[in-house]
Every structure is written in structure tokens, then in C-alpha cells.
PDB file of C-alpha atoms in Angstrom:
ATOM      1  CA  MET Y  20      -5.467  -4.418 -43.779  1.00 36.00           C
ATOM      2  CA  VAL Y  21      -2.331  -6.061 -42.373  1.00 41.00           C
ATOM      3  CA  MET Y  22      -3.190  -4.921 -38.802  1.00 43.00           C
ATOM      4  CA  PHE Y  23      -6.727  -6.298 -39.178  1.00 42.00           C
ATOM      5  CA  MET Y  24      -5.386  -9.705 -40.267  1.00 43.00           C
ATOM      6  CA  ALA Y  25      -2.767  -9.755 -37.490  1.00 43.00           C
ATOM      7  CA  GLY Y  26      -5.432  -9.142 -34.837  1.00 41.00           C
ATOM      8  CA  ASN Y  27      -7.684 -11.863 -36.209  1.00 46.00           C
ATOM      9  CA  ALA Y  28      -4.832 -14.330 -36.390  1.00 46.00           C
ATOM     10  CA  VAL Y  29      -3.849 -13.795 -32.752  1.00 46.00           C
ATOM     11  CA  ALA Y  30      -7.370 -14.170 -31.415  1.00 51.00           C
ATOM     12  CA  ASP Y  31      -7.590 -17.696 -32.865  1.00 57.00           C
ATOM     13  CA  ASP Y  32      -4.245 -19.058 -31.677  1.00 78.00           C
ATOM     14  CA  LEU Y  33      -3.992 -18.620 -27.912  1.00 87.00           C
ATOM     15  CA  LYS Y  34      -2.954 -22.256 -27.358  1.00 92.00           C
ATOM     16  CA  GLY Y  35       0.579 -22.513 -25.966  1.00 94.00           C
ATOM     17  CA  ARG Y  36       1.118 -18.748 -25.880  1.00 95.00           C
ATOM     18  CA  PHE Y  37       2.673 -17.026 -22.877  1.00 96.00           C
ATOM     19  CA  GLY Y  38       2.296 -13.358 -21.993  1.00 96.00           C
ATOM     20  CA  VAL Y  39       2.679 -10.714 -19.306  1.00 98.00           C
ATOM     21  CA  THR Y  40       0.085  -8.148 -18.265  1.00 98.00           C
ATOM     22  CA  GLY Y  41       0.467  -4.761 -16.604  1.00 98.00           C
ATOM     23  CA  ARG Y  42      -2.635  -2.989 -15.279  1.00 98.00           C
ATOM     24  CA  LEU Y  43      -3.727   0.169 -13.446  1.00 98.00           C
ATOM     25  CA  GLY Y  44      -7.128   1.238 -12.213  1.00 98.00           C
ATOM     26  CA  PHE Y  45      -9.420   1.910  -9.295  1.00 98.00           C
ATOM     27  CA  LEU Y  46     -10.653  -0.304  -6.470  1.00 97.00           C
ATOM     28  CA  ILE Y  47     -13.824   0.130  -4.404  1.00 96.00           C
ATOM     29  CA  PRO Y  48     -13.218  -1.611  -1.050  1.00 94.00           C
ATOM     30  CA  ALA Y  49     -16.010  -2.903   1.191  1.00 92.00           C
ATOM     31  CA  ASP Y  50     -16.710  -1.085   4.449  1.00 86.00           C
ATOM     32  CA  SER Y  51     -15.637  -2.807   7.674  1.00 87.00           C
ATOM     33  CA  GLU Y  52     -16.561  -2.715  11.389  1.00 84.00           C
ATOM     34  CA  VAL Y  53     -14.711  -1.387  14.451  1.00 82.00           C
ATOM     35  CA  ASP Y  54     -15.356  -2.744  17.942  1.00 76.00           C
ATOM     36  CA  PHE Y  55     -15.348   0.199  20.368  1.00 73.00           C
ATOM     37  CA  PRO Y  56     -16.325  -0.095  24.063  1.00 70.00           C
ATOM     38  CA  ASP Y  57     -19.711   1.508  23.221  1.00 73.00           C
ATOM     39  CA  GLY Y  58     -20.422  -0.977  20.391  1.00 74.00           C
ATOM     40  CA  LYS Y  59     -19.695  -1.562  16.721  1.00 81.00           C
ATOM     41  CA  HIS Y  60     -19.137   1.301  14.293  1.00 80.00           C
ATOM     42  CA  VAL Y  61     -18.715   1.315  10.509  1.00 86.00           C
ATOM     43  CA  ALA Y  62     -15.137   1.740   9.338  1.00 84.00           C
ATOM     44  CA  GLU Y  63     -15.511   3.645   6.096  1.00 86.00           C
ATOM     45  CA  THR Y  64     -13.203   3.267   3.119  1.00 88.00           C
ATOM     46  CA  SER Y  65     -12.966   5.185  -0.134  1.00 87.00           C
ATOM     47  CA  THR Y  66     -12.105   4.379  -3.727  1.00 93.00           C
ATOM     48  CA  ALA Y  67      -8.385   3.743  -4.126  1.00 95.00           C
ATOM     49  CA  PHE Y  68      -5.771   3.295  -6.821  1.00 97.00           C
ATOM     50  CA  VAL Y  69      -4.836  -0.315  -7.709  1.00 98.00           C
ATOM     51  CA  GLY Y  70      -1.927  -1.494  -9.816  1.00 98.00           C
ATOM     52  CA  GLY Y  71      -0.107  -4.664 -10.643  1.00 98.00           C
ATOM     53  CA  GLY Y  72       0.695  -7.252 -13.226  1.00 97.00           C
ATOM     54  CA  GLY Y  73       0.722 -10.891 -14.011  1.00 97.00           C
ATOM     55  CA  LEU Y  74       1.234 -13.806 -16.341  1.00 98.00           C
ATOM     56  CA  ILE Y  75      -1.163 -15.474 -18.782  1.00 97.00           C
ATOM     57  CA  TYR Y  76      -0.843 -18.834 -20.549  1.00 97.00           C
ATOM     58  CA  GLY Y  77      -3.150 -20.249 -23.227  1.00 95.00           C
ATOM     59  CA  VAL Y  78      -4.082 -23.856 -22.434  1.00 97.00           C
ATOM     60  CA  ASP Y  79      -6.109 -24.025 -25.660  1.00 94.00           C
ATOM     61  CA  ASN Y  80      -7.755 -21.443 -27.917  1.00 90.00           C
ATOM     62  CA  ASN Y  81     -10.522 -20.659 -25.384  1.00 95.00           C
ATOM     63  CA  ILE Y  82      -9.010 -21.431 -21.947  1.00 97.00           C
ATOM     64  CA  ALA Y  83      -6.195 -19.436 -20.352  1.00 97.00           C
ATOM     65  CA  LEU Y  84      -4.569 -19.655 -16.924  1.00 98.00           C
ATOM     66  CA  GLU Y  85      -3.694 -16.407 -15.201  1.00 97.00           C
ATOM     67  CA  LEU Y  86      -1.569 -15.362 -12.231  1.00 98.00           C
ATOM     68  CA  ASP Y  87      -1.924 -11.731 -11.091  1.00 97.00           C
ATOM     69  CA  VAL Y  88      -0.507  -9.667  -8.253  1.00 98.00           C
ATOM     70  CA  THR Y  89      -2.034  -6.288  -7.402  1.00 98.00           C
ATOM     71  CA  HIS Y  90      -1.426  -3.716  -4.690  1.00 98.00           C
ATOM     72  CA  THR Y  91      -3.786  -1.140  -3.205  1.00 97.00           C
ATOM     73  CA  GLU Y  92      -3.617   1.233  -0.253  1.00 95.00           C
ATOM     74  CA  PHE Y  93      -6.356   3.353   1.352  1.00 92.00           C
ATOM     75  CA  ASP Y  94      -7.311   5.084   4.600  1.00 90.00           C
ATOM     76  CA  MET Y  95      -9.931   3.660   6.952  1.00 89.00           C
ATOM     77  CA  LYS Y  96     -12.059   6.151   8.920  1.00 87.00           C
ATOM     78  CA  THR Y  97     -14.875   6.178  11.434  1.00 85.00           C
ATOM     79  CA  GLY Y  98     -16.761   9.241  12.592  1.00 81.00           C
ATOM     80  CA  GLY Y  99     -14.412  11.466  10.586  1.00 81.00           C
ATOM     81  CA  ASN Y 100     -11.330  10.118  12.398  1.00 83.00           C
ATOM     82  CA  THR Y 101      -8.656   8.201  10.485  1.00 85.00           C
ATOM     83  CA  LEU Y 102      -8.000   4.794  12.042  1.00 85.00           C
ATOM     84  CA  GLY Y 103      -5.007   4.033   9.829  1.00 86.00           C
ATOM     85  CA  THR Y 104      -3.932   3.011   6.356  1.00 90.00           C
ATOM     86  CA  VAL Y 105      -4.713  -0.441   4.977  1.00 91.00           C
ATOM     87  CA  GLU Y 106      -2.462  -2.048   2.365  1.00 94.00           C
ATOM     88  CA  THR Y 107      -3.589  -5.165   0.511  1.00 95.00           C
ATOM     89  CA  ASN Y 108      -1.494  -7.274  -1.851  1.00 97.00           C
ATOM     90  CA  ASN Y 109      -3.696  -9.694  -3.779  1.00 97.00           C
ATOM     91  CA  LEU Y 110      -2.134 -12.842  -5.250  1.00 98.00           C
ATOM     92  CA  SER Y 111      -4.796 -14.103  -7.659  1.00 98.00           C
ATOM     93  CA  ILE Y 112      -4.732 -17.475  -9.452  1.00 98.00           C
ATOM     94  CA  GLY Y 113      -7.469 -18.267 -11.930  1.00 98.00           C
ATOM     95  CA  ALA Y 114      -8.695 -19.361 -15.314  1.00 98.00           C
ATOM     96  CA  GLN Y 115     -10.381 -17.495 -18.134  1.00 97.00           C
ATOM     97  CA  TYR Y 116     -12.841 -18.620 -20.762  1.00 97.00           C
ATOM     98  CA  ARG Y 117     -12.056 -16.538 -23.845  1.00 95.00           C
ATOM     99  CA  PHE Y 118     -14.971 -16.207 -26.245  1.00 95.00           C
ATOM    100  CA  PRO Y 119     -14.458 -16.513 -30.003  1.00 90.00           C
ATOM    101  CA  LYS Y 120     -13.022 -13.395 -31.582  1.00 83.00           C
ATOM    102  CA  ASN Y 121     -15.058 -10.496 -32.873  1.00 82.00           C
ATOM    103  CA  ASN Y 122     -12.640  -8.775 -35.279  1.00 87.00           C
ATOM    104  CA  ASP Y 123      -9.704  -7.776 -33.029  1.00 92.00           C
ATOM    105  CA  ILE Y 124     -11.681  -7.955 -29.751  1.00 95.00           C
ATOM    106  CA  VAL Y 125     -11.681 -11.027 -27.502  1.00 95.00           C
ATOM    107  CA  PRO Y 126     -14.119 -10.892 -24.555  1.00 97.00           C
ATOM    108  CA  TYR Y 127     -13.474 -13.176 -21.575  1.00 97.00           C
ATOM    109  CA  ILE Y 128     -14.839 -14.223 -18.198  1.00 98.00           C
ATOM    110  CA  GLY Y 129     -12.756 -15.643 -15.377  1.00 98.00           C
ATOM    111  CA  ALA Y 130     -12.792 -17.035 -11.863  1.00 98.00           C
ATOM    112  CA  GLY Y 131     -10.257 -18.141  -9.296  1.00 98.00           C
ATOM    113  CA  ILE Y 132      -8.854 -17.964  -5.792  1.00 98.00           C
ATOM    114  CA  ASP Y 133      -7.111 -15.084  -4.072  1.00 98.00           C
ATOM    115  CA  VAL Y 134      -4.630 -14.764  -1.213  1.00 98.00           C
ATOM    116  CA  LEU Y 135      -4.987 -11.294   0.319  1.00 97.00           C
ATOM    117  CA  VAL Y 136      -1.946 -10.210   2.321  1.00 96.00           C
ATOM    118  CA  ASN Y 137      -3.112  -7.296   4.468  1.00 93.00           C
ATOM    119  CA  ASP Y 138      -1.118  -4.758   6.459  1.00 91.00           C
ATOM    120  CA  PHE Y 139      -2.282  -1.930   8.714  1.00 89.00           C
ATOM    121  CA  SER Y 140      -0.275   1.178   9.586  1.00 88.00           C
ATOM    122  CA  ALA Y 141      -1.432   1.255  13.237  1.00 81.00           C
ATOM    123  CA  GLY Y 142      -1.335  -2.457  14.091  1.00 79.00           C
ATOM    124  CA  SER Y 143      -1.338  -5.880  12.492  1.00 82.00           C
ATOM    125  CA  ALA Y 144      -3.711  -7.559  10.013  1.00 88.00           C
ATOM    126  CA  ASP Y 145      -4.470 -11.148   9.020  1.00 90.00           C
ATOM    127  CA  THR Y 146      -3.802 -12.732   5.631  1.00 94.00           C
ATOM    128  CA  VAL Y 147      -7.026 -14.246   4.258  1.00 96.00           C
ATOM    129  CA  PHE Y 148      -8.383 -16.191   1.278  1.00 97.00           C
ATOM    130  CA  GLY Y 149     -11.042 -15.147  -1.184  1.00 97.00           C
ATOM    131  CA  LEU Y 150     -12.655 -15.933  -4.533  1.00 98.00           C
ATOM    132  CA  HIS Y 151     -12.962 -13.734  -7.587  1.00 98.00           C
ATOM    133  CA  LEU Y 152     -15.092 -13.376 -10.707  1.00 98.00           C
ATOM    134  CA  SER Y 153     -13.902 -11.220 -13.579  1.00 98.00           C
ATOM    135  CA  GLY Y 154     -14.851 -10.149 -17.055  1.00 98.00           C
ATOM    136  CA  GLY Y 155     -12.998  -8.181 -19.636  1.00 97.00           C
ATOM    137  CA  LEU Y 156     -11.941  -7.476 -23.178  1.00 96.00           C
ATOM    138  CA  ASP Y 157      -8.625  -7.774 -24.990  1.00 96.00           C
ATOM    139  CA  TYR Y 158      -8.166  -5.607 -28.072  1.00 96.00           C
ATOM    140  CA  PHE Y 159      -5.321  -6.972 -30.193  1.00 94.00           C
ATOM    141  CA  ILE Y 160      -3.254  -4.303 -31.907  1.00 95.00           C
ATOM    142  CA  THR Y 161      -0.723  -6.829 -33.233  1.00 93.00           C
ATOM    143  CA  ARG Y 162      -0.058 -10.527 -32.676  1.00 88.00           C
ATOM    144  CA  GLU Y 163       2.164  -9.665 -29.684  1.00 93.00           C
ATOM    145  CA  LEU Y 164       0.334  -6.672 -28.180  1.00 96.00           C
ATOM    146  CA  ALA Y 165      -3.183  -6.256 -26.751  1.00 96.00           C
ATOM    147  CA  LEU Y 166      -4.889  -3.533 -24.751  1.00 98.00           C
ATOM    148  CA  THR Y 167      -7.028  -4.960 -21.943  1.00 97.00           C
ATOM    149  CA  GLY Y 168      -9.845  -3.754 -19.716  1.00 98.00           C
ATOM    150  CA  GLU Y 169     -11.269  -5.765 -16.824  1.00 98.00           C
ATOM    151  CA  LEU Y 170     -13.871  -5.611 -14.069  1.00 98.00           C
ATOM    152  CA  LYS Y 171     -13.113  -7.906 -11.117  1.00 98.00           C
ATOM    153  CA  GLY Y 172     -15.062  -8.646  -7.945  1.00 98.00           C
ATOM    154  CA  VAL Y 173     -13.384 -10.297  -4.946  1.00 98.00           C
ATOM    155  CA  ALA Y 174     -15.326 -11.873  -2.066  1.00 97.00           C
ATOM    156  CA  ALA Y 175     -13.015 -12.618   0.852  1.00 96.00           C
ATOM    157  CA  PHE Y 176     -13.111 -13.828   4.431  1.00 93.00           C
ATOM    158  CA  ASP Y 177     -12.882 -11.058   7.017  1.00 91.00           C
ATOM    159  CA  ALA Y 178      -9.449 -10.240   8.420  1.00 89.00           C
ATOM    160  CA  ASP Y 179      -8.877  -9.150  12.007  1.00 87.00           C
ATOM    161  CA  ILE Y 180      -6.906  -5.947  12.441  1.00 85.00           C
ATOM    162  CA  ASN Y 181      -5.509  -5.507  15.927  1.00 78.00           C
ATOM    163  CA  ARG Y 182      -4.763  -1.845  16.507  1.00 74.00           C
ATOM    164  CA  THR Y 183      -1.905  -0.774  18.751  1.00 68.00           C
ATOM    165  CA  VAL Y 184      -4.409   1.337  20.779  1.00 67.00           C
ATOM    166  CA  GLY Y 185      -6.489  -1.731  21.665  1.00 66.00           C
ATOM    167  CA  THR Y 186      -9.597  -1.605  19.485  1.00 71.00           C
ATOM    168  CA  ARG Y 187     -10.192  -4.372  16.968  1.00 77.00           C
ATOM    169  CA  ILE Y 188     -11.291  -3.859  13.369  1.00 84.00           C
ATOM    170  CA  ASN Y 189     -13.198  -6.549  11.507  1.00 86.00           C
ATOM    171  CA  TYR Y 190     -11.682  -5.742   8.083  1.00 89.00           C
ATOM    172  CA  ASP Y 191     -13.550  -6.921   4.975  1.00 92.00           C
ATOM    173  CA  PRO Y 192     -11.024  -7.092   2.085  1.00 93.00           C
ATOM    174  CA  SER Y 193     -13.792  -7.754  -0.473  1.00 95.00           C
ATOM    175  CA  SER Y 194     -13.750  -5.298  -3.371  1.00 96.00           C
ATOM    176  CA  ILE Y 195     -14.652  -4.410  -6.938  1.00 98.00           C
ATOM    177  CA  ALA Y 196     -11.877  -3.191  -9.237  1.00 98.00           C
ATOM    178  CA  GLY Y 197     -11.841  -1.760 -12.729  1.00 98.00           C
ATOM    179  CA  THR Y 198      -8.490  -1.793 -14.512  1.00 98.00           C
ATOM    180  CA  PHE Y 199      -6.945  -1.055 -17.895  1.00 98.00           C
ATOM    181  CA  GLY Y 200      -3.640  -2.328 -19.138  1.00 98.00           C
ATOM    182  CA  VAL Y 201      -1.448  -3.955 -21.732  1.00 98.00           C
ATOM    183  CA  ARG Y 202      -0.709  -7.612 -22.501  1.00 97.00           C
ATOM    184  CA  VAL Y 203       2.486  -8.570 -24.303  1.00 97.00           C
ATOM    185  CA  PHE Y 204       2.810 -12.101 -25.744  1.00 94.00           C
ATOM    186  CA  PHE Y 205       6.238 -13.627 -26.306  1.00 90.00           C
ATOM    187  CA  ASN Y 206       5.503 -16.572 -28.606  1.00 83.00           C
TER     188      ASN Y 206
END
């Protein structure tokens, strides 16, 4: 009974609260294109691990601001040959609309801007901007602790990857990620 009341109390009083989030999950990156002398070829990517964390602040009981940083790394291939490893660090700034509580569960939707810092093992890659939409659930265990699950889609401008061997890759850092994690509130 006490846990039930603690969860309900926290879902109604987000205003002025500050917390940190840690999350792990999987990312599905978009395929890209490689410019070879004989034309363009698809640069295939595969599902990759994503991890990171961030900060959340309750502006009022339904609006929260969020700052997240995530990291992912995956191989890029074409025709069965590995072109190199792509690393993307995503600095994401956004806002959430948090729906009224349903027992200890608080669903939310969010949107914001992203700065995608890209690196390539066999050359150099551009940093680009993007936009994201997200949706998720927070399940409050206590006033200070919530489990969270989120689905996030990022649409980004293409980044040029200049390979050391001379071919150019038109890298699309757009993705869909599903993560699970923990939020800890400090006040």
C-alpha cells in the first residue's frame, strides 16, 4: 500500500524535480550509399547496441525538459565487404509531454533536436543535425526511482564520410532505437 501511494504521489509532482537517466538498448540504423567508380551501391548496416544517459527537469507537472547523450557503434558493409566501423554520439535536447498518471505508470511523448557527432574507422565523417520523436513509459517504484522504456526515431541530414582509400560514403545517421533504463530523482 505504501509503495502504491508513493508511486501515485510522484507522478503528480514533477514540477521542479531534477533527475538523471541511464539507458541501454538497441539501435536500427538507416542504410547509406557508397559512390564507387561504377556507380552507387547500398552501404548496409545492422542492428547495434546503444547506451547512454541524461538529465531530466520538470517544468510543470506535464512538461519536462531532457538532455540525453547516447553512443552507438556498428560496421558498414557493401557486397559482403566491410567498409569500416561507424561511431555516432548523439547529443539530444528536447521536451516531453507527460500524460496524467495511471497508477504508477506515466506515459510520455517527446520531440527535440539532435547533434550527431560521427566518426569512421577508415576516414573522416561530418557532424550533422537531426530531429527526433520519442514515446515511452516511466514506472515509478518509489518517489525517487523509476524504470523507463522508450522508442525514439531520429531523422538526420546525411553526413559525408571520406574514406582514406578514396571512395565517398553518403552516410545517413537516421535511426530507430528502443531502450530501457532507470531514472533517479534527487528532489
